[in-house]
Each structure stands twice: as structure tokens, then as C-alpha cells.
mmCIF file of C-alpha atoms in Angstrom:
data_model
loop_
_atom_site.group_PDB
_atom_site.id
_atom_site.type_symbol
_atom_site.label_atom_id
_atom_site.label_comp_id
_atom_site.label_asym_id
_atom_site.label_seq_id
_atom_site.Cartn_x
_atom_site.Cartn_y
_atom_site.Cartn_z
ATOM 1 C CA MET H 430 93.874 -4.024 -26.073
ATOM 2 C CA SER H 431 97.367 -4.501 -24.313
ATOM 3 C CA GLY H 432 96.239 -2.181 -21.700
ATOM 4 C CA LEU H 433 93.163 -3.791 -20.911
ATOM 5 C CA ILE H 434 95.204 -7.054 -20.542
ATOM 6 C CA THR H 435 97.594 -5.269 -18.705
ATOM 7 C CA GLY H 436 94.685 -4.060 -16.330
ATOM 8 C CA LEU H 437 93.156 -7.290 -15.498
ATOM 9 C CA VAL H 438 96.653 -8.677 -14.834
ATOM 10 C CA LEU H 439 96.991 -6.113 -12.135
ATOM 11 C CA LEU H 440 93.711 -6.877 -10.858
ATOM 12 C CA ALA H 441 94.651 -10.429 -10.432
ATOM 13 C CA LEU H 442 97.886 -10.056 -8.931
ATOM 14 C CA GLY H 443 96.519 -7.543 -7.000
ATOM 15 C CA ALA H 444 93.852 -10.045 -5.416
ATOM 16 C CA LEU H 445 96.429 -12.717 -5.243
ATOM 17 C CA ALA H 446 98.813 -10.304 -3.440
ATOM 18 C CA ALA H 447 96.042 -9.061 -0.899
ATOM 19 C CA ALA H 448 93.992 -11.785 -1.187
ATOM 20 C CA SER H 449 94.147 -12.795 3.001
ATOM 21 C CA SER H 450 93.146 -9.018 3.179
ATOM 22 C CA ILE H 451 90.317 -9.445 1.096
ATOM 23 C CA VAL H 452 88.751 -12.615 1.908
ATOM 24 C CA ALA H 453 89.171 -11.072 5.876
ATOM 25 C CA ARG H 454 86.514 -7.847 4.519
ATOM 26 C CA ARG H 455 84.393 -10.243 1.978
ATOM 27 C CA PRO H 456 84.658 -13.799 2.884
ATOM 28 C CA ASP H 457 82.512 -14.398 -0.253
ATOM 29 C CA ALA H 458 85.517 -13.700 -2.235
ATOM 30 C CA LYS H 459 87.507 -16.781 -1.169
ATOM 31 C CA GLU H 460 86.230 -18.801 -3.689
ATOM 32 C CA TYR H 461 87.104 -16.763 -6.710
ATOM 33 C CA ILE H 462 90.827 -16.020 -5.238
ATOM 34 C CA ASP H 463 91.330 -19.749 -4.888
ATOM 35 C CA MET H 464 90.521 -20.592 -8.193
ATOM 36 C CA MET H 465 93.589 -18.400 -8.905
ATOM 37 C CA VAL H 466 96.140 -19.945 -6.244
ATOM 38 C CA PRO H 467 97.170 -23.121 -8.119
ATOM 39 C CA TYR H 468 98.431 -20.930 -10.843
ATOM 40 C CA GLN H 469 99.963 -18.243 -8.003
ATOM 41 C CA GLY H 470 103.604 -19.316 -9.201
ATOM 42 C CA TRP H 471 103.520 -19.340 -12.709
ATOM 43 C CA PHE H 472 101.429 -16.153 -12.775
ATOM 44 C CA GLY H 473 103.996 -14.681 -10.664
ATOM 45 C CA PHE H 474 107.149 -15.763 -12.948
ATOM 46 C CA ILE H 475 105.444 -14.343 -16.229
ATOM 47 C CA THR H 476 104.477 -11.204 -14.542
ATOM 48 C CA CYS H 477 107.960 -10.784 -12.927
ATOM 49 C CA LEU H 478 109.574 -11.134 -16.358
ATOM 50 C CA TRP H 479 106.964 -9.271 -18.031
ATOM 51 C CA GLY H 480 107.478 -6.523 -15.407
ATOM 52 C CA ALA H 481 110.983 -6.377 -15.843
ATOM 53 C CA TRP H 482 110.172 -5.994 -20.012
ATOM 54 C CA ILE H 483 107.917 -3.377 -19.512
ATOM 55 C CA ILE H 484 110.455 -1.481 -17.180
ATOM 56 C CA ILE H 485 112.942 -1.476 -19.847
ATOM 57 C CA SER H 486 110.545 -0.361 -22.573
ATOM 58 C CA ALA H 487 109.691 2.550 -20.160
ATOM 59 C CA VAL H 488 113.193 3.640 -19.685
ATOM 60 C CA LEU H 489 114.014 3.324 -23.773
ATOM 61 C CA ASN H 490 110.726 5.271 -24.459
ATOM 62 C CA LEU H 491 111.548 7.506 -21.736
ATOM 63 C CA ASN H 492 110.693 10.709 -24.637
ATOM 64 C CA TRP H 493 107.038 9.770 -24.132
ATOM 65 C CA PHE H 494 107.442 11.575 -20.792
ATOM 66 C CA THR H 495 107.637 14.872 -22.816
ATOM 67 C CA TYR H 496 104.381 14.828 -24.467
ATOM 68 C CA VAL H 497 102.286 12.205 -22.333
ATOM 69 C CA PRO H 498 103.679 12.024 -19.130
ATOM 70 C CA VAL H 499 100.687 10.243 -17.228
ATOM 71 C CA TRP H 500 100.673 7.585 -19.753
ATOM 72 C CA TRP H 501 104.491 7.371 -19.282
ATOM 73 C CA LEU H 502 103.997 7.155 -15.556
ATOM 74 C CA THR H 503 101.420 4.587 -15.569
ATOM 75 C CA TYR H 504 103.542 2.415 -18.044
ATOM 76 C CA LEU H 505 106.559 2.293 -15.578
ATOM 77 C CA ALA H 506 104.269 1.902 -12.737
ATOM 78 C CA THR H 507 102.180 -1.150 -14.177
ATOM 79 C CA GLY H 508 106.163 -2.506 -14.856
ATOM 80 C CA LEU H 509 107.327 -1.975 -11.352
ATOM 81 C CA LEU H 510 104.062 -3.660 -9.721
ATOM 82 C CA ASN H 511 104.363 -6.524 -12.329
ATOM 83 C CA ALA H 512 107.983 -7.343 -11.716
ATOM 84 C CA SER H 513 107.662 -6.570 -7.672
ATOM 85 C CA LEU H 514 104.413 -8.288 -7.369
ATOM 86 C CA GLY H 515 105.679 -11.251 -9.552
ATOM 87 C CA LEU H 516 108.948 -11.649 -8.129
ATOM 88 C CA LEU H 517 106.551 -12.491 -4.814
ATOM 89 C CA LEU H 518 104.045 -14.860 -6.091
ATOM 90 C CA GLY H 519 106.487 -16.479 -7.937
ATOM 91 C CA TYR H 520 109.323 -16.403 -6.214
ATOM 92 C CA ALA H 521 110.049 -20.156 -5.717
ATOM 93 C CA LEU H 522 109.780 -20.650 -9.743
ATOM 94 C CA LEU H 523 112.326 -18.157 -10.261
ATOM 95 C CA THR H 524 114.484 -19.147 -8.039
ATOM 96 C CA LYS H 525 113.809 -22.855 -9.500
ATOM 97 C CA HIS H 526 114.538 -21.667 -13.077
ATOM 98 C CA ILE H 527 116.443 -18.528 -13.006
ATOM 99 C CA PHE H 528 118.146 -17.711 -10.040
ATOM 100 C CA ASN H 529 119.194 -21.146 -9.831
ATOM 101 C CA HIS H 530 122.103 -20.547 -11.957
ATOM 102 C CA ASN H 531 123.734 -17.716 -10.694
ATOM 103 C CA ALA H 532 124.272 -17.641 -6.599
ATOM 104 C CA LYS H 533 124.831 -13.661 -7.042
ATOM 105 C CA ALA H 534 121.427 -13.241 -8.436
ATOM 106 C CA ALA H 535 119.755 -15.355 -6.097
ATOM 107 C CA GLU H 536 121.447 -13.651 -3.136
ATOM 108 C CA ARG H 537 119.780 -10.171 -5.032
ATOM 109 C CA GLY H 538 116.461 -11.991 -5.502
ATOM 110 C CA GLU H 539 115.846 -12.821 -1.966
ATOM 111 C CA GLN H 540 117.430 -9.252 -0.599
ATOM 112 C CA ILE H 541 114.765 -7.635 -3.205
ATOM 113 C CA ARG H 542 112.236 -10.000 -1.928
ATOM 114 C CA ALA H 543 113.114 -9.295 1.642
ATOM 115 C CA ILE H 544 112.339 -5.652 1.235
ATOM 116 C CA ILE H 545 108.780 -6.143 -0.560
ATOM 117 C CA VAL H 546 107.508 -8.786 1.445
ATOM 118 C CA PRO H 547 106.586 -6.385 4.206
ATOM 119 C CA TYR H 548 104.231 -4.547 1.718
ATOM 120 C CA GLN H 549 102.695 -7.434 0.135
ATOM 121 C CA THR H 550 99.201 -6.061 1.068
ATOM 122 C CA VAL H 551 99.396 -2.533 0.272
ATOM 123 C CA LEU H 552 101.027 -3.472 -3.120
ATOM 124 C CA GLY H 553 98.104 -5.704 -3.934
ATOM 125 C CA TYR H 554 95.428 -2.621 -3.319
ATOM 126 C CA VAL H 555 97.742 -0.475 -5.352
ATOM 127 C CA ALA H 556 97.788 -2.760 -7.850
ATOM 128 C CA ILE H 557 93.905 -3.054 -7.794
ATOM 129 C CA GLY H 558 93.716 0.770 -8.351
ATOM 130 C CA LEU H 559 96.384 0.905 -11.154
ATOM 131 C CA GLY H 560 94.810 -2.153 -12.727
ATOM 132 C CA LEU H 561 91.214 -0.420 -12.576
ATOM 133 C CA TRP H 562 92.684 2.982 -14.013
ATOM 134 C CA THR H 563 94.903 1.287 -16.518
ATOM 135 C CA ILE H 564 91.463 -0.121 -17.962
ATOM 136 C CA ALA H 565 89.795 3.122 -17.540
ATOM 137 C CA ALA H 566 92.848 4.843 -19.270
ATOM 138 C CA THR H 567 92.712 2.728 -21.882
ATOM 139 C CA PHE H 568 88.977 4.083 -22.848
ATOM 140 C CA LEU H 569 89.584 7.103 -22.290
ATOM 141 C CA TYR H 570 92.413 7.144 -24.804
ATOM 142 C CA ARG H 571 90.085 5.494 -27.353
ATOM 143 C CA ILE H 572 87.072 8.270 -27.056
ATOM 144 C CA ALA H 573 89.606 11.141 -26.737
#
């Protein structure tokens, strides 16, 4: 069940991150994306923290790589995308609630954000693809 939720979250993150590109290609998608935009900051804030947890969990469960490398790589990639796109979409809230208390953390957060921003649309499309793969893999894993 968590794979399905993770996949849906990645689809939503990807749609928000690549919104301008998606709307340029499919103007009818604008109304759906506009429904998510008011919650973008909190959604990004929560998924950034969740992504950080997934990355830590993937590292702690590195032994999965020896017997299910595809699933471990998928798990790590979902964590990286959740954390990076969450940082981009929820940066204002992250700065207000977390980075605000530590100048060094705020500086490092801005450096990471500056690196990621040029790739926001590409990461959005990658998140959509990975979200679809995660959903499909969840059902494949249950059947196999």
C-alpha cells in the first residue's frame, strides 16, 4: 500500500514541478494543477522531510541491494526525488520552520536549491515516470 501512496505522491510532485511545461502542452490540465497549487508549500515541506527519511531508510537497508536491487534503487530514487522536489516546492516553509533557526542550514539549503532549480521541470517529469513505475511495481510485486 505504501508503494501506491508513494507513487501517487510522486505523480502529484511531478505535476507541480513541471506545471508550466504540462500546461503549455495540455491547457486542459491547468484546472487540475490549480487545485493543488494552494497546498504546494505544505505538500513540498512534508515530502521533503519524508524524502529525507526514505533516503536514511534506504541507506540503513542497504542489504536489500544484494537480493532485490531494482526495488532498493526504486526506493532510493523515490527518496531523492521526494526530498529534492519537496525542497523546491516547500522552500518557503522549510526556511520559515527549519532553516530559520540555523544560519548554516539555511545557507546549505539555498545552495542545494540553487543546484536543483534549473532541473525542476526535468525532475518533475522523472518524478511522474518514477511514480508510474512505483505504482506498477507495487502491483507486480503483489502478483509475483
